[in-house]
Amino acid sequence: MNNYKSTEEKLIFTDRIKNTYEEVLTRVKGNRDREGTETSPVDTNGKNPFVETFILRKNEPYVTTLAHAIVHSWMITPKLIFKNEAIVGITRPDYAVKEHFSWGILNAEHAQDHPDEFGLSQEEANELTRRMEPLGGHHIGKKGIEIFGERGFDRTWGDGLFTAGGYQGHTVPNYYTLLDNGLDGMMEKIDKYAAINAQDDETQNTYEAYRIIIRGMSAWLEAYADEALRLASGESDETQKKYYTDIADNCAFVAHKKPVTLYQAVQLVWTLSLWDWVDCIGRTDQYLLPYYEYSMKNGDVVSPEESITSLILKTWENGVHNITIAGVKPVDGSDASNDLTYLILQTIRTIHDTHPRVSVRIHKETPDCIMELITKIWSEGMSDPTVVSDENVIPALMRIGVPIEDARDYTMLGCQEIEIPGKSNFGCEDGSFNVAAVFEYALYAGKSPKYDFILGGEAAPAAKYLTEYESFDELYDTFAKLLSYYTEHFITLCNLGQEIRGANHAKLVKGIFTDGCLEKGIPHDCGGPIYNYGVIETAGISAVSDSLVAIKKLVFEEKKISKETLAAAMAANFEGYEKERQMLLNMAPKFGNDNDEADEMAVKVLNLFWDEIAKYKSVRGDVFTGACSLLEEGIRYGWSTSALPDGRFKGEPLGNSMGPRPGADKSGVSAMLRSVAKLPLEKGVGGTTLNVVLTQRLLSTPELRKNVAATVKDYLMNGGQMAQITTANLEDLLDAKVHPERHGNLIVRIGGFSIQFVQLNETSQDEIISRYSA
Amino acid sequence: MTGTIFNIQRFSLFDGPGVRTVVFFKGCPLRCIWCHNPEGLEKKPQIMFDPTRCIGCGECSCICSNGHLIQDGMHGYNRAVCEGCGKCADGCPTGSLSLAGKEMTVDEIMNEVMRDESLYRESGGGITLSGGEPLYQGDFAVALLRAAREKGINTCIETSGYASKEVIANVAKYTDYFYYDYKATGDEEHRRLCGVPSTVILNNLSLLDSLDANVTLRCPIVPGQNQTDEHITGIAKTAGEHSSVKAIHLEPFHRLGKTKAEKLGITELFDTEVPQKDIMLSYCETIEKISGKSCIIS
């Protein structure tokens, strides 16, 4: 296509890319469960390279053994090169995933249970497990039991109060550093800082581990070069033979040297993205631009368009979570969009699938044609790209101490979290917390309605039953005290989760490519990076604030419902109390309708929780910040939350990320957006997702798309942080429940995920239908 | 001064340029047989009752035993004695009873409308007066449009054009776009279908020509009623003859008014088929050819 900005024209892949596309399509179709990360096209045969390595190197330091294990796992993964493809490298062997998330090394426990399979005695297997996982989940469990008792600690998860210790997966490495230095250059950097920080064995071992990784990456690329040559020698088709020899040259070059051309750059980027299991490749249109311009000017073995589309096809096949484009330039805040911005958008438009997810950063001066192209892509039924506000995020980052140039360089990652690429380890996330559970404690004398004891016992602040409160303020203050108490312990446990990662050298590869780790000689999870904020996912805000408004208005102010009746109604899950439930639903305002009374309460509750967590520092060094990008947690926490005074039945979903309670917004999209924009989203530096469902009709003409673009932009420029738009016809959604087979293409958003509607369970489907706006 | 308003609808994308807030005026001098906004017909506030949402709780019968009777869990509503005070709707927990029509001041309406001010600026949108017939409350419509104009937002009005010259002239001062109905060709035909003659309406359209207004002609197409070649030609000619008319929107009959009519206790419901799309497209072509102006299906 001549003009990547065009909304009318579509990107037509070159023959080579088209062939690659079709091959990927076949593989992707055969692999439905991408969220389960089972995308590796190779069978690992249950062999565990980590166990093998730790057995082989039983007297070596932990960290270098881990590095060897990572390298070994990549080296034994077959070097598959698919026909037609231009850049190579397959992912994701299961064990790499597990290592990345540091859920304890995969199957260390397996060795413990089946020592004979590894030729070990039980004692040796126990020792192996201990060595492979210096700190395990028991580290959190021990403390949790100390605070809440065994039964109580169990309930924190079981009853949906919180999950501490989290996920802590995504961060984006510094692709500039990688591309500027090449792998040999990275080795020089490691050597340099190893000498500067020559102070103790542990640090030196870490640097040695980094060297092992870099050598491994080079060897892996060389192995790919060898494989490409082998295939070339047996290939009779001249075109395909040339593809193989190009791949061999390309891999051999970037195995050591820093890239010059775009083709070389994308191969190196893809290599790190695999090795890091990074799954989010940052501001791709920025760091690749110089290489794109070089190849446009000087030519390349593979055309610049093919190089970019090849990379995007790789991210598609491998279910990459986030590519970030557009926004402002770090140096002067001017618009950063360029040809690559549009080319990447056009590529995902042509692929039209749930992956890769793309986030587009929007600021005041974003060219109109970007929103035009985005709304066009939405109108075609995709729920990507997500739009994010520079005007909200950059000041939000500066508020927690990030200098302006770094703040301007933020990237989206994971399921819509925010970080400074290559410089940070934001918790992402350190834990998630259900505010509605604490609200239940406030209504039930400190207990959950599901069991008869108080978490934390006498140490917990005293609370009353709903019927005993003299005033609304007394109830609110009790809630605030309880929230403060449980937050403190929750944060303690989150920090223990971080200690586990630190001790386990989780995400070892990231240390090399994250600014600060090499320089300071401190690992990625121990405060090595420049920025080390913690991130807490937040559930239940709208349910609690709507409940508070209903109690304040109907019980204490207008006295339409007595405390006794409300308590009885909730205890009965509203059975026999439909009139009261209807009053709660309809006679008190709800968050999401631009109603000041309801929205101010939501602001108050969110401030209460996010100011509370901001009092604490992550053990990595910086403060905790809020986030709200709930996937199935909004639903899972809902299951374990009882009936609430907002009229919600027991077990119903608690809310869709930062949005109103499902079905509560009845005043149109603009009113809903305005309500959300009133929230202190600037304190949600971890990322606050908002899902909006629109009918396709609203996007059916250029004029209407302009209006939708204006609506979204108005939201983003006036307090909103991000928006994900799903387009669908209500009839389609309803029909898809009955005839899932007819609606495989219906892509919707839930939390930060795009997913096929028909793959969702009924609760999730109903939840999406309920927030459908005509 | 207050106006009787039955709805204020935000985020409206189909009633003028940009994103708009539509203010629905209650009361209409016309009685179009296909009316799809029946709650806009009478000027006085009316109770709407949706039995599907009623849980038979009896709250309403405690408030007003004349109008409401609950027997065996069934809700009987006696519209004949209802004065439209709205107290039962205030007390109804489910919202199955609601009051269509509320007295509001210009300031009250503008406070609601201006909540989306930044969005109007971003999109070129603003306020749209609709109904009912907004000019049935002519002075209030003028006051509201003037207030909107003072705030610098775009102003539109959807009108049948059935009003005094003075009102039309005053409204035109503060209105950026008119959506002006053309429902039947010929005075008698118009009287038959809409209850009033069309002379006044056409004269007012000429007045808008002289005032250099920007008018889009809105033409409902109702099979069996006005879906005739003669009327299509009439639309085209009228559009062609009037300089203020910049475009024509054909509005095929739809059934969305049905539910609302049921809630108002209107039992004799007009119904007909929905016009076919290809026929509608051919009308557009004909009208464009004769009038020389753009014609689309809205």
mmCIF file of N, CA, C and O in Angstrom, chain A residues 399-450:
data_model
loop_
_atom_site.group_PDB
_atom_site.id
_atom_site.type_symbol
_atom_site.label_atom_id
_atom_site.label_comp_id
_atom_site.label_asym_id
_atom_site.label_seq_id
_atom_site.Cartn_x
_atom_site.Cartn_y
_atom_site.Cartn_z
ATOM 1 N N ARG A 399 4.608 12.362 39.300
ATOM 2 C CA ARG A 399 4.106 12.489 40.665
ATOM 3 C C ARG A 399 4.811 11.528 41.622
ATOM 4 O O ARG A 399 4.974 11.817 42.804
ATOM 5 N N ILE A 400 5.214 10.354 41.103
ATOM 6 C CA ILE A 400 5.922 9.422 41.992
ATOM 7 C C ILE A 400 7.424 9.497 41.767
ATOM 8 O O ILE A 400 8.167 8.580 42.112
ATOM 9 N N GLY A 401 7.867 10.586 41.165
ATOM 10 C CA GLY A 401 9.297 10.857 41.155
ATOM 11 C C GLY A 401 10.056 10.493 39.893
ATOM 12 O O GLY A 401 11.288 10.540 39.879
ATOM 13 N N VAL A 402 9.359 10.139 38.815
ATOM 14 C CA VAL A 402 10.070 9.832 37.577
ATOM 15 C C VAL A 402 10.357 11.150 36.843
ATOM 16 O O VAL A 402 9.440 11.941 36.641
ATOM 17 N N PRO A 403 11.614 11.404 36.463
ATOM 18 C CA PRO A 403 11.920 12.646 35.737
ATOM 19 C C PRO A 403 11.174 12.701 34.398
ATOM 20 O O PRO A 403 10.863 11.657 33.810
ATOM 21 N N ILE A 404 10.944 13.907 33.899
ATOM 22 C CA ILE A 404 10.044 14.084 32.769
ATOM 23 C C ILE A 404 10.472 13.283 31.530
ATOM 24 O O ILE A 404 9.640 12.694 30.850
ATOM 25 N N GLU A 405 11.760 13.224 31.243
ATOM 26 C CA GLU A 405 12.161 12.539 30.015
ATOM 27 C C GLU A 405 11.873 11.043 30.076
ATOM 28 O O GLU A 405 11.447 10.451 29.091
ATOM 29 N N ASP A 406 12.092 10.460 31.242
ATOM 30 C CA ASP A 406 11.762 9.037 31.391
ATOM 31 C C ASP A 406 10.257 8.826 31.404
ATOM 32 O O ASP A 406 9.756 7.851 30.842
ATOM 33 N N ALA A 407 9.547 9.758 32.046
ATOM 34 C CA ALA A 407 8.084 9.636 32.104
ATOM 35 C C ALA A 407 7.509 9.658 30.692
ATOM 36 O O ALA A 407 6.603 8.888 30.367
ATOM 37 N N ARG A 408 8.064 10.504 29.855
ATOM 38 C CA ARG A 408 7.562 10.607 28.476
ATOM 39 C C ARG A 408 7.848 9.342 27.666
ATOM 40 O O ARG A 408 7.276 9.136 26.606
ATOM 41 N N ASP A 409 8.764 8.527 28.160
ATOM 42 C CA ASP A 409 9.146 7.323 27.413
ATOM 43 C C ASP A 409 8.397 6.081 27.902
ATOM 44 O O ASP A 409 8.748 4.961 27.549
ATOM 45 N N TYR A 410 7.333 6.279 28.690
ATOM 46 C CA TYR A 410 6.659 5.112 29.267
ATOM 47 C C TYR A 410 6.140 4.161 28.179
ATOM 48 O O TYR A 410 5.900 4.555 27.044
ATOM 49 N N THR A 411 5.961 2.925 28.562
ATOM 50 C CA THR A 411 5.369 1.957 27.647
ATOM 51 C C THR A 411 4.258 1.206 28.369
ATOM 52 O O THR A 411 4.226 1.154 29.603
ATOM 53 N N MET A 412 3.357 0.658 27.592
ATOM 54 C CA MET A 412 2.340 -0.224 28.158
ATOM 55 C C MET A 412 2.887 -1.642 28.099
ATOM 56 O O MET A 412 3.686 -1.985 27.215
ATOM 57 N N LEU A 413 2.451 -2.464 29.038
ATOM 58 C CA LEU A 413 2.885 -3.852 28.990
ATOM 59 C C LEU A 413 1.885 -4.725 29.707
ATOM 60 O O LEU A 413 1.000 -4.224 30.401
ATOM 61 N N GLY A 414 2.046 -6.019 29.502
ATOM 62 C CA GLY A 414 1.150 -6.970 30.141
ATOM 63 C C GLY A 414 -0.287 -6.664 29.774
ATOM 64 O O GLY A 414 -0.605 -6.322 28.649
ATOM 65 N N CYS A 415 -1.152 -6.782 30.764
ATOM 66 C CA CYS A 415 -2.568 -6.513 30.514
ATOM 67 C C CYS A 415 -2.837 -5.073 30.870
ATOM 68 O O CYS A 415 -3.620 -4.788 31.752
ATOM 69 N N GLN A 416 -2.139 -4.185 30.202
ATOM 70 C CA GLN A 416 -2.329 -2.743 30.387
ATOM 71 C C GLN A 416 -1.736 -2.214 31.685
ATOM 72 O O GLN A 416 -2.365 -1.462 32.403
ATOM 73 N N GLU A 417 -0.501 -2.630 31.967
ATOM 74 C CA GLU A 417 0.236 -1.963 33.015
ATOM 75 C C GLU A 417 1.175 -0.945 32.374
ATOM 76 O O GLU A 417 1.357 -0.951 31.161
ATOM 77 N N ILE A 418 1.763 -0.109 33.222
ATOM 78 C CA ILE A 418 2.582 1.000 32.725
ATOM 79 C C ILE A 418 3.969 0.899 33.337
ATOM 80 O O ILE A 418 4.105 0.594 34.523
ATOM 81 N N GLU A 419 5.001 1.158 32.554
ATOM 82 C CA GLU A 419 6.340 1.235 33.149
ATOM 83 C C GLU A 419 7.273 2.027 32.254
ATOM 84 O O GLU A 419 6.930 2.381 31.135
ATOM 85 N N ILE A 420 8.480 2.258 32.779
ATOM 86 C CA ILE A 420 9.497 2.933 31.986
ATOM 87 C C ILE A 420 10.345 1.828 31.359
ATOM 88 O O ILE A 420 11.054 1.112 32.064
ATOM 89 N N PRO A 421 10.307 1.682 30.051
ATOM 90 C CA PRO A 421 10.982 0.524 29.433
ATOM 91 C C PRO A 421 12.486 0.543 29.664
ATOM 92 O O PRO A 421 13.128 1.582 29.562
ATOM 93 N N GLY A 422 12.982 -0.623 30.014
ATOM 94 C CA GLY A 422 14.425 -0.775 30.162
ATOM 95 C C GLY A 422 15.002 -0.134 31.401
ATOM 96 O O GLY A 422 16.208 -0.118 31.602
ATOM 97 N N LYS A 423 14.143 0.414 32.247
ATOM 98 C CA LYS A 423 14.665 1.106 33.424
ATOM 99 C C LYS A 423 13.958 0.717 34.705
ATOM 100 O O LYS A 423 14.289 1.201 35.770
ATOM 101 N N SER A 424 12.925 -0.093 34.581
ATOM 102 C CA SER A 424 12.121 -0.273 35.786
ATOM 103 C C SER A 424 11.764 -1.723 36.058
ATOM 104 O O SER A 424 11.783 -2.573 35.179
ATOM 105 N N ASN A 425 11.459 -1.969 37.318
ATOM 106 C CA ASN A 425 10.776 -3.185 37.685
ATOM 107 C C ASN A 425 9.579 -2.781 38.519
ATOM 108 O O ASN A 425 9.621 -2.719 39.729
ATOM 109 N N PHE A 426 8.512 -2.439 37.812
ATOM 110 C CA PHE A 426 7.245 -2.193 38.497
ATOM 111 C C PHE A 426 6.709 -3.567 38.864
ATOM 112 O O PHE A 426 6.858 -4.510 38.097
ATOM 113 N N GLY A 427 6.100 -3.675 39.965
ATOM 114 C CA GLY A 427 5.680 -4.995 40.453
ATOM 115 C C GLY A 427 4.921 -5.823 39.448
ATOM 116 O O GLY A 427 5.207 -6.978 39.238
ATOM 117 N N CYS A 428 3.955 -5.281 38.846
ATOM 118 C CA CYS A 428 3.242 -5.875 37.714
ATOM 119 C C CYS A 428 2.849 -7.326 37.922
ATOM 120 O O CYS A 428 3.293 -8.163 37.212
ATOM 121 N N GLU A 429 2.025 -7.701 38.789
ATOM 122 C CA GLU A 429 1.630 -6.895 39.905
ATOM 123 C C GLU A 429 2.081 -7.626 41.155
ATOM 124 O O GLU A 429 2.350 -8.823 41.117
ATOM 125 N N ASP A 430 2.191 -6.903 42.256
ATOM 126 C CA ASP A 430 2.695 -7.507 43.487
ATOM 127 C C ASP A 430 1.598 -8.209 44.271
ATOM 128 O O ASP A 430 1.879 -8.987 45.173
ATOM 129 N N GLY A 431 0.380 -7.860 43.921
ATOM 130 C CA GLY A 431 -0.732 -8.498 44.598
ATOM 131 C C GLY A 431 -2.026 -7.848 44.173
ATOM 132 O O GLY A 431 -2.022 -6.814 43.516
ATOM 133 N N SER A 432 -3.136 -8.491 44.511
ATOM 134 C CA SER A 432 -4.424 -7.863 44.223
ATOM 135 C C SER A 432 -5.271 -7.898 45.483
ATOM 136 O O SER A 432 -5.145 -8.810 46.318
ATOM 137 N N PHE A 433 -6.120 -6.892 45.620
ATOM 138 C CA PHE A 433 -6.817 -6.675 46.880
ATOM 139 C C PHE A 433 -8.278 -6.368 46.611
ATOM 140 O O PHE A 433 -8.592 -5.544 45.754
ATOM 141 N N ASN A 434 -9.161 -7.025 47.332
ATOM 142 C CA ASN A 434 -10.594 -6.831 47.150
ATOM 143 C C ASN A 434 -11.156 -5.944 48.260
ATOM 144 O O ASN A 434 -11.391 -6.400 49.383
ATOM 145 N N VAL A 435 -11.354 -4.682 47.926
ATOM 146 C CA VAL A 435 -11.845 -3.716 48.905
ATOM 147 C C VAL A 435 -13.234 -4.100 49.417
ATOM 148 O O VAL A 435 -13.585 -3.837 50.566
ATOM 149 N N ALA A 436 -14.008 -4.756 48.560
ATOM 150 C CA ALA A 436 -15.368 -5.136 48.962
ATOM 151 C C ALA A 436 -15.356 -6.146 50.111
ATOM 152 O O ALA A 436 -16.275 -6.168 50.937
ATOM 153 N N ALA A 437 -14.324 -6.986 50.181
ATOM 154 C CA ALA A 437 -14.246 -7.955 51.288
ATOM 155 C C ALA A 437 -14.094 -7.216 52.614
ATOM 156 O O ALA A 437 -14.721 -7.569 53.608
ATOM 157 N N VAL A 438 -13.258 -6.178 52.620
ATOM 158 C CA VAL A 438 -13.081 -5.397 53.851
ATOM 159 C C VAL A 438 -14.385 -4.689 54.215
ATOM 160 O O VAL A 438 -14.753 -4.577 55.386
ATOM 161 N N PHE A 439 -15.088 -4.230 53.194
ATOM 162 C CA PHE A 439 -16.376 -3.576 53.443
ATOM 163 C C PHE A 439 -17.355 -4.552 54.115
ATOM 164 O O PHE A 439 -18.103 -4.177 55.020
ATOM 165 N N GLU A 440 -17.300 -5.805 53.680
ATOM 166 C CA GLU A 440 -18.131 -6.820 54.354
ATOM 167 C C GLU A 440 -17.768 -6.917 55.828
ATOM 168 O O GLU A 440 -18.650 -6.986 56.683
ATOM 169 N N TYR A 441 -16.464 -6.924 56.131
ATOM 170 C CA TYR A 441 -16.052 -7.008 57.543
ATOM 171 C C TYR A 441 -16.657 -5.836 58.324
ATOM 172 O O TYR A 441 -17.073 -5.978 59.470
ATOM 173 N N ALA A 442 -16.694 -4.655 57.660
ATOM 174 C CA ALA A 442 -17.223 -3.467 58.339
ATOM 175 C C ALA A 442 -18.709 -3.624 58.659
ATOM 176 O O ALA A 442 -19.210 -3.052 59.613
ATOM 177 N N LEU A 443 -19.419 -4.402 57.850
ATOM 178 C CA LEU A 443 -20.862 -4.571 58.062
ATOM 179 C C LEU A 443 -21.187 -5.729 58.997
ATOM 180 O O LEU A 443 -22.297 -5.842 59.501
ATOM 181 N N TYR A 444 -20.206 -6.639 59.176
ATOM 182 C CA TYR A 444 -20.471 -7.854 59.948
ATOM 183 C C TYR A 444 -19.545 -7.965 61.161
ATOM 184 O O TYR A 444 -18.951 -9.006 61.411
ATOM 185 N N ALA A 445 -19.398 -6.862 61.854
ATOM 186 C CA ALA A 445 -18.620 -6.845 63.103
ATOM 187 C C ALA A 445 -17.209 -7.390 62.915
ATOM 188 O O ALA A 445 -16.670 -8.070 63.785
ATOM 189 N N GLY A 446 -16.615 -7.109 61.755
ATOM 190 C CA GLY A 446 -15.234 -7.502 61.526
ATOM 191 C C GLY A 446 -15.080 -8.885 60.935
ATOM 192 O O GLY A 446 -13.977 -9.306 60.591
ATOM 193 N N LYS A 447 -16.218 -9.598 60.820
ATOM 194 C CA LYS A 447 -16.128 -10.959 60.283
ATOM 195 C C LYS A 447 -16.659 -10.998 58.855
ATOM 196 O O LYS A 447 -17.385 -10.117 58.425
ATOM 197 N N SER A 448 -16.307 -12.052 58.178
ATOM 198 C CA SER A 448 -16.944 -12.287 56.904
ATOM 199 C C SER A 448 -18.283 -12.943 57.183
ATOM 200 O O SER A 448 -18.407 -13.714 58.135
ATOM 201 N N PRO A 449 -19.319 -12.650 56.368
ATOM 202 C CA PRO A 449 -20.599 -13.341 56.595
ATOM 203 C C PRO A 449 -20.485 -14.847 56.410
ATOM 204 O O PRO A 449 -21.396 -15.588 56.760
ATOM 205 N N LYS A 450 -19.347 -15.300 55.899
ATOM 206 C CA LYS A 450 -19.217 -16.731 55.600
ATOM 207 C C LYS A 450 -18.568 -17.536 56.730
ATOM 208 O O LYS A 450 -18.590 -18.746 56.697
#
